[in-house]
Coordinates of C-alpha atoms and ligand atoms in Angstrom, one line a residue:
M206 CA 3.0 -39.7 -17.5
S207 CA -0.4 -37.9 -18.7
P208 CA -0.4 -34.4 -17.9
S209 CA -2.7 -33.6 -14.8
T210 CA -6.0 -32.4 -15.4
S211 CA -6.2 -31.2 -11.8
A212 CA -5.4 -27.8 -10.3
V213 CA -2.6 -25.6 -12.1
S214 CA 0.0 -24.7 -9.9
L215 CA 2.0 -21.3 -10.3
T216 CA 5.0 -23.4 -11.1
R217 CA 3.3 -25.3 -14.0
F218 CA 1.7 -21.9 -15.2
L219 CA 5.3 -20.3 -15.3
I220 CA 6.7 -23.3 -17.1
E221 CA 3.7 -23.3 -19.8
A222 CA 4.6 -19.6 -20.1
E223 CA 8.1 -20.3 -20.8
R224 CA 7.5 -23.0 -23.3
E225 CA 5.3 -20.5 -25.0
G226 CA 8.1 -18.1 -25.3
Q227 CA 6.5 -15.6 -23.0
I228 CA 9.1 -15.6 -20.4
Q229 CA 12.7 -16.6 -19.9
P230 CA 13.9 -19.1 -17.4
D231 CA 15.5 -16.6 -15.0
L232 CA 12.3 -14.6 -14.9
R233 CA 10.2 -17.6 -14.0
L234 CA 12.7 -18.4 -11.3
L235 CA 12.6 -14.8 -10.2
I236 CA 8.7 -14.8 -9.9
E237 CA 8.8 -17.9 -8.0
V238 CA 11.2 -16.5 -5.4
V239 CA 9.0 -13.4 -5.1
A240 CA 5.9 -15.8 -4.6
R241 CA 7.9 -17.9 -1.8
A242 CA 8.4 -14.4 -0.1
C243 CA 4.8 -13.4 -0.2
K244 CA 3.8 -16.8 1.3
S245 CA 6.1 -16.0 4.3
I246 CA 4.8 -12.8 4.4
S247 CA 1.1 -14.1 4.6
I248 CA 1.9 -16.3 7.3
A249 CA 3.2 -13.3 9.3
V250 CA 0.5 -11.3 8.6
G251 CA -1.9 -14.1 9.1
K252 CA -0.6 -14.5 12.9
G253 CA -2.1 -11.1 13.8
A254 CA -1.8 -10.2 17.5
L255 CA -0.6 -13.9 18.1
G256 CA 2.6 -13.1 16.1
G257 CA 3.8 -10.0 18.2
V258 CA 4.3 -8.2 15.1
L259 CA 1.2 -5.8 15.3
G260 CA 1.9 -2.1 16.0
D261 CA 4.4 0.6 15.1
A262 CA 8.0 -0.2 14.6
G263 CA 10.7 1.7 16.5
T264 CA 10.8 2.2 20.2
P265 CA 8.1 3.6 22.6
G266 CA 7.8 7.5 21.9
E267 CA 10.3 7.1 18.9
A268 CA 8.6 5.9 15.9
S269 CA 10.4 4.6 12.9
I270 CA 10.0 7.0 10.0
N271 CA 10.4 5.6 6.2
V272 CA 11.7 7.7 3.3
Q273 CA 7.9 8.7 2.6
G274 CA 7.6 10.3 5.8
E275 CA 5.4 7.5 7.1
A276 CA 5.4 5.9 10.5
Q277 CA 6.5 2.2 9.7
K278 CA 4.6 -0.7 11.2
K279 CA 6.6 -3.9 12.4
L280 CA 5.1 -5.8 9.4
D281 CA 6.4 -3.0 7.1
V282 CA 9.8 -3.7 8.3
L283 CA 9.5 -7.6 8.4
S284 CA 7.9 -7.9 5.0
N285 CA 10.8 -5.6 3.7
E286 CA 13.5 -8.1 5.2
I287 CA 11.4 -11.1 4.0
L288 CA 11.7 -9.8 0.4
L289 CA 15.4 -8.6 0.8
E290 CA 16.5 -12.0 2.2
A291 CA 14.7 -14.0 -0.4
N292 CA 16.2 -12.1 -3.3
A293 CA 19.6 -11.5 -1.8
W294 CA 20.2 -15.3 -2.5
G295 CA 17.8 -15.7 -5.5
G296 CA 20.3 -15.1 -8.1
H297 CA 18.1 -13.4 -10.6
L298 CA 18.5 -9.6 -9.7
A299 CA 21.1 -6.9 -10.1
A300 CA 19.5 -4.6 -7.7
L301 CA 16.0 -4.0 -5.9
A302 CA 14.2 -1.0 -4.6
S303 CA 11.6 -0.7 -2.2
E304 CA 9.1 1.9 -0.7
E305 CA 10.7 1.2 2.8
M306 CA 14.2 2.1 1.6
D307 CA 15.8 5.5 0.4
H308 CA 17.9 4.2 -2.4
A309 CA 18.1 1.1 -4.4
V310 CA 20.3 -1.7 -3.2
M311 CA 22.8 -3.5 -5.6
I312 CA 23.0 -7.2 -5.1
P313 CA 26.6 -7.5 -3.7
Q314 CA 29.2 -8.8 -6.1
D315 CA 29.9 -12.1 -4.1
Y316 CA 26.2 -12.9 -4.3
P317 CA 24.6 -14.8 -7.1
R318 CA 23.3 -11.9 -9.4
G319 CA 21.0 -11.7 -12.5
R320 CA 19.6 -9.3 -15.1
Y321 CA 16.5 -7.8 -13.6
L322 CA 15.4 -5.0 -11.4
L323 CA 12.8 -5.5 -8.6
L324 CA 10.9 -2.8 -7.1
F325 CA 8.2 -3.4 -4.4
D326 CA 6.1 -2.0 -1.7
P327 CA 6.4 -4.8 0.8
L328 CA 3.5 -4.1 2.6
D329 CA 0.9 -1.8 1.0
G330 CA -2.0 -0.4 3.3
S331 CA -0.2 -1.4 6.4
S332 CA -2.2 1.2 8.5
N333 CA -5.0 -1.5 8.2
I334 CA -2.9 -4.1 9.8
D335 CA -3.9 -3.4 13.3
V336 CA -7.6 -3.4 12.5
N337 CA -7.5 -6.6 10.4
I338 CA -8.3 -5.2 7.1
S339 CA -6.7 -6.7 4.0
V340 CA -3.2 -5.5 3.0
G341 CA -0.9 -6.6 0.4
T342 CA 2.7 -6.8 -1.5
I343 CA 3.0 -4.9 -4.9
F344 CA 6.0 -5.7 -7.0
S345 CA 7.4 -4.7 -10.5
V346 CA 10.1 -6.3 -12.6
L347 CA 12.4 -4.3 -15.0
A348 CA 15.5 -5.5 -17.0
C349 CA 18.7 -3.9 -15.8
P350 CA 20.3 -1.9 -18.8
Q351 CA 23.0 -3.8 -20.4
D352 CA 26.5 -3.7 -19.3
I353 CA 25.7 -2.0 -15.8
D354 CA 27.8 -3.4 -13.3
S355 CA 26.7 -1.1 -10.4
P356 CA 22.9 -0.3 -10.8
C357 CA 21.6 2.5 -9.0
D358 CA 18.6 4.6 -8.6
E359 CA 18.8 6.0 -12.2
H360 CA 18.8 2.7 -13.9
F361 CA 15.3 2.0 -12.4
L362 CA 14.0 5.2 -13.9
Q363 CA 12.1 3.2 -16.9
P364 CA 8.3 3.8 -17.9
G365 CA 5.9 1.2 -17.0
T366 CA 5.7 -0.2 -20.5
A367 CA 9.3 -1.4 -20.0
Q368 CA 8.1 -3.8 -17.2
V369 CA 8.4 -7.6 -17.9
A370 CA 6.3 -8.5 -15.0
A371 CA 4.0 -7.0 -12.4
G372 CA 2.0 -8.5 -9.7
Y373 CA 0.6 -8.3 -6.0
C374 CA -0.2 -10.5 -3.3
T375 CA -3.5 -9.7 -1.4
Y376 CA -3.6 -11.0 2.4
G377 CA -7.1 -11.1 2.8
P378 CA -9.8 -13.9 3.6
S379 CA -7.7 -15.8 1.4
T380 CA -4.0 -15.0 0.0
M381 CA -4.0 -14.4 -3.7
L382 CA -1.2 -13.6 -6.1
V383 CA -2.3 -11.7 -9.1
L384 CA 0.4 -11.5 -11.8
T385 CA 1.0 -10.5 -15.3
V386 CA 4.1 -11.2 -17.7
G387 CA 2.7 -9.3 -20.6
H388 CA 0.1 -12.0 -21.6
G389 CA -2.9 -11.4 -19.6
T390 CA -3.7 -10.9 -15.8
H391 CA -4.0 -14.3 -13.9
A392 CA -5.0 -14.9 -10.3
F393 CA -3.7 -17.6 -8.0
T394 CA -5.0 -18.8 -4.6
L395 CA -2.7 -19.9 -1.7
D396 CA -3.4 -23.5 -1.1
R397 CA -2.2 -23.5 2.7
E398 CA -2.5 -27.3 3.0
V399 CA -0.2 -27.8 0.0
G400 CA 1.7 -24.7 0.6
G401 CA 1.5 -23.6 -3.2
F402 CA -0.3 -21.2 -5.2
V403 CA -3.1 -22.5 -7.6
L404 CA -4.4 -20.8 -10.7
T405 CA -7.9 -20.0 -9.8
T406 CA -8.7 -17.3 -12.7
R407 CA -6.9 -17.6 -16.1
G408 CA -7.4 -14.0 -17.9
M409 CA -9.2 -11.7 -15.7
R410 CA -11.3 -9.3 -17.4
I411 CA -12.4 -5.8 -16.2
P412 CA -16.0 -4.9 -17.4
E413 CA -15.6 -1.9 -19.6
D414 CA -18.5 0.1 -17.7
T415 CA -19.1 0.2 -14.0
K416 CA -21.4 2.0 -11.5
E417 CA -18.8 1.8 -8.7
F418 CA -16.1 4.3 -7.8
A419 CA -13.3 4.2 -5.2
V420 CA -12.0 7.3 -4.0
N421 CA -11.3 9.0 -0.4
M422 CA -14.2 11.5 -0.3
S423 CA -12.8 13.3 2.7
N424 CA -10.4 15.0 0.4
Q425 CA -13.0 16.4 -1.7
R426 CA -12.5 20.1 -0.9
H427 CA -9.0 19.8 -1.7
W428 CA -9.3 18.4 -5.2
E429 CA -9.0 20.1 -8.7
P430 CA -12.1 21.6 -10.1
A431 CA -12.2 18.8 -12.7
M432 CA -12.2 16.1 -10.1
Q433 CA -14.8 18.2 -8.0
S434 CA -16.9 18.1 -11.4
Y435 CA -16.4 14.6 -12.1
V436 CA -17.3 13.1 -8.7
G437 CA -20.3 15.3 -8.4
D438 CA -21.6 14.1 -11.6
L439 CA -21.3 10.6 -10.1
L440 CA -23.1 11.4 -6.7
A441 CA -25.8 13.2 -8.9
G442 CA -26.8 9.8 -9.8
K443 CA -29.7 8.8 -12.3
E444 CA -30.9 12.4 -12.2
G445 CA -27.6 14.0 -13.0
P446 CA -25.7 13.8 -16.4
R447 CA -24.3 10.5 -16.0
G448 CA -28.0 9.2 -16.0
K449 CA -27.3 6.3 -13.5
D450 CA -26.5 5.8 -10.0
F451 CA -23.2 4.9 -8.6
N452 CA -22.1 3.1 -5.5
M453 CA -18.7 3.9 -3.5
R454 CA -16.0 1.7 -1.9
W455 CA -12.8 2.7 -0.4
V456 CA -10.8 0.3 1.5
A457 CA -7.8 2.3 1.7
S458 CA -5.6 -0.5 1.0
M459 CA -4.7 -0.2 -2.7
V460 CA -4.3 -3.8 -3.4
A461 CA -7.8 -4.7 -1.8
D462 CA -9.5 -1.9 -4.0
V463 CA -7.8 -3.0 -7.1
H464 CA -8.4 -6.6 -6.6
R465 CA -12.1 -5.9 -6.4
I466 CA -11.9 -3.9 -9.5
L467 CA -9.9 -6.5 -11.4
T468 CA -12.5 -9.0 -10.2
R469 CA -16.0 -7.1 -11.0
G470 CA -15.0 -3.7 -12.5
G471 CA -15.0 -0.1 -11.0
I472 CA -12.6 3.0 -11.0
F473 CA -9.9 3.9 -8.6
S474 CA -8.8 7.1 -8.0
Y475 CA -6.3 9.1 -6.0
P476 CA -6.1 12.5 -7.7
L477 CA -4.3 15.4 -7.1
D478 CA -5.3 17.5 -3.9
A479 CA -4.2 20.3 -2.1
K480 CA -2.5 18.1 0.7
C481 CA -0.1 16.3 -1.8
A482 CA -0.1 18.4 -4.8
D483 CA 3.3 20.0 -4.1
K484 CA 4.7 16.0 -4.2
G485 CA 2.8 15.1 -7.3
G486 CA 0.2 13.1 -5.7
K487 CA 0.1 10.3 -2.8
L488 CA 0.6 7.1 -4.7
R489 CA 4.1 6.1 -5.9
L490 CA 4.7 5.7 -9.6
M491 CA 7.4 2.8 -9.6
Y492 CA 6.1 0.5 -7.0
E493 CA 2.2 1.1 -6.9
A494 CA 1.0 2.9 -9.9
N495 CA 3.1 1.4 -12.8
P496 CA 2.5 -2.4 -11.6
M497 CA -1.2 -2.0 -10.9
S498 CA -1.3 -0.2 -14.4
M499 CA 0.0 -3.1 -16.2
L500 CA -2.3 -5.5 -14.4
V501 CA -5.1 -3.5 -15.3
E502 CA -4.4 -2.8 -18.9
Q503 CA -3.7 -6.5 -19.4
A504 CA -7.1 -7.3 -17.9
G505 CA -8.8 -4.9 -20.4
G506 CA -8.9 -1.8 -18.5
A507 CA -7.4 1.5 -18.4
A508 CA -4.8 3.4 -16.3
S509 CA -4.0 7.1 -16.4
T510 CA -2.8 10.1 -14.2
G511 CA -5.9 11.9 -15.3
R512 CA -4.1 13.5 -18.3
Q513 CA -1.9 11.0 -19.7
R514 CA -1.3 7.0 -19.9
M515 CA 0.3 5.9 -16.8
L516 CA 2.6 3.5 -18.3
E517 CA 3.9 6.3 -20.6
V518 CA 5.2 8.4 -17.7
R519 CA 8.7 9.0 -17.7
P520 CA 10.1 8.8 -14.3
T521 CA 12.4 11.2 -12.8
H522 CA 13.1 10.0 -9.4
L523 CA 12.8 6.5 -7.5
H524 CA 10.1 7.5 -5.1
Q525 CA 8.1 9.7 -7.6
R526 CA 4.4 10.3 -6.7
V527 CA 1.4 10.5 -9.3
P528 CA -2.3 11.0 -9.5
V529 CA -4.0 7.5 -10.2
F530 CA -7.1 6.8 -12.3
L531 CA -7.5 3.2 -13.0
G532 CA -10.1 0.6 -13.6
S533 CA -13.0 0.0 -16.2
R534 CA -11.8 1.4 -19.4
N535 CA -14.8 3.7 -20.5
E536 CA -14.9 5.2 -16.8
V537 CA -11.3 5.9 -16.9
E538 CA -11.6 7.6 -20.0
M539 CA -14.5 9.7 -18.8
A540 CA -12.7 10.8 -15.9
V541 CA -9.8 11.7 -18.1
R542 CA -12.2 13.7 -20.3
Y543 CA -13.4 16.0 -17.3
H544 CA -9.7 16.6 -16.9
L545 CA -8.6 17.5 -20.2
E546 CA -11.6 19.3 -21.1
R547 CA -11.3 21.5 -18.0
D548 CA -7.5 22.0 -18.7
A549 CA -8.6 23.2 -22.5
A550 CA -11.2 25.5 -21.1
A551 CA -8.6 27.1 -18.6
Ligands
P6P648 P1 -5.8 7.5 2.4 C1 -2.1 3.0 1.8 O1 -1.5 4.0 2.6 C2 -1.8 3.8 0.5 O2 -0.6 4.2 0.0 C3 -2.8 3.0 -0.5 O3 -2.7 1.5 -0.4 C4 -4.2 3.4 -0.4 O4 -5.2 3.5 -1.6 C5 -4.2 4.8 -0.1 O5 -2.6 4.8 0.6 C6 -5.0 5.2 1.1 O6 -4.9 6.5 1.3 O7 -5.2 8.9 2.2 O8 -7.3 7.1 2.0 O9 -5.5 6.8 3.7

């Protein structure tokens, strides 16, 4: 049978990657499990008010608060449950960890188990759910250290360079899965009629330069001097030291902002600010910054804490937070230069 010249399904893409030795069969199957879970989440998110799943979790007057200290949305809880259920029987995991759960959860001994560790933010940006703005699922895959029968939080504490796969699913006008297994970053669009993801961009590339930045400007007064100076020069535009005008976008949904940057370039930053400095930042290293940084680097971009390469940060705890700068390589390097030069002058 001649190979089809029509659309390349996610399954075909992953089998081709396996044949080329880029991934092992069990990692291929794990990614398929996660993709199926994302399809289910897409259906739940897409129902909106008709699905009876909008609004806050918990009971009237008693919000459900997660380990982050954030009020959970009903869809946060549902998305987490969908990913847990899919992977409990998936057979490829030794343990998993979620933004919504205090500690890692080991796959029980009497369930089918595998050799990977999965981390995820089941529904990032969920504060946008009730106003119908794009949200997404972010995931990261690590190998479980050898000979560990009962993996726990400490076994997840590996640097981003150890990731064997990373991706997100954005639930927007279309549902898209963006994935890397260490050989480029690729985008798949959900064909709802077929019920499968179809390759729509092989090898996403981020332009090295940009005129678009993404930051929550309302935090400006809380930033470090280096960040104040960097953004001040962006806002000065053509008349300022950067010699060009910049545009700004801020969706307040990391998946949506990062997808835009992977598609057309830009720089995303959530820097240290006085409100979150005691926690090390706002965004989480293990299941937000690291997977997004792998995707961005694999697309030719750069990702940093402002002072070091994100993927080389050595984690100290599961829900660790970090400052984030990622996107167009030359712009990220410029932002880092502002921070390092300010540090050197201090
Ligand atoms: P702020 C969503 O809560 C999130 O974790 C990211 O998706 C997003 O980039 C950021 O926080 C938005 O933060 O402070 O602008 O609401």
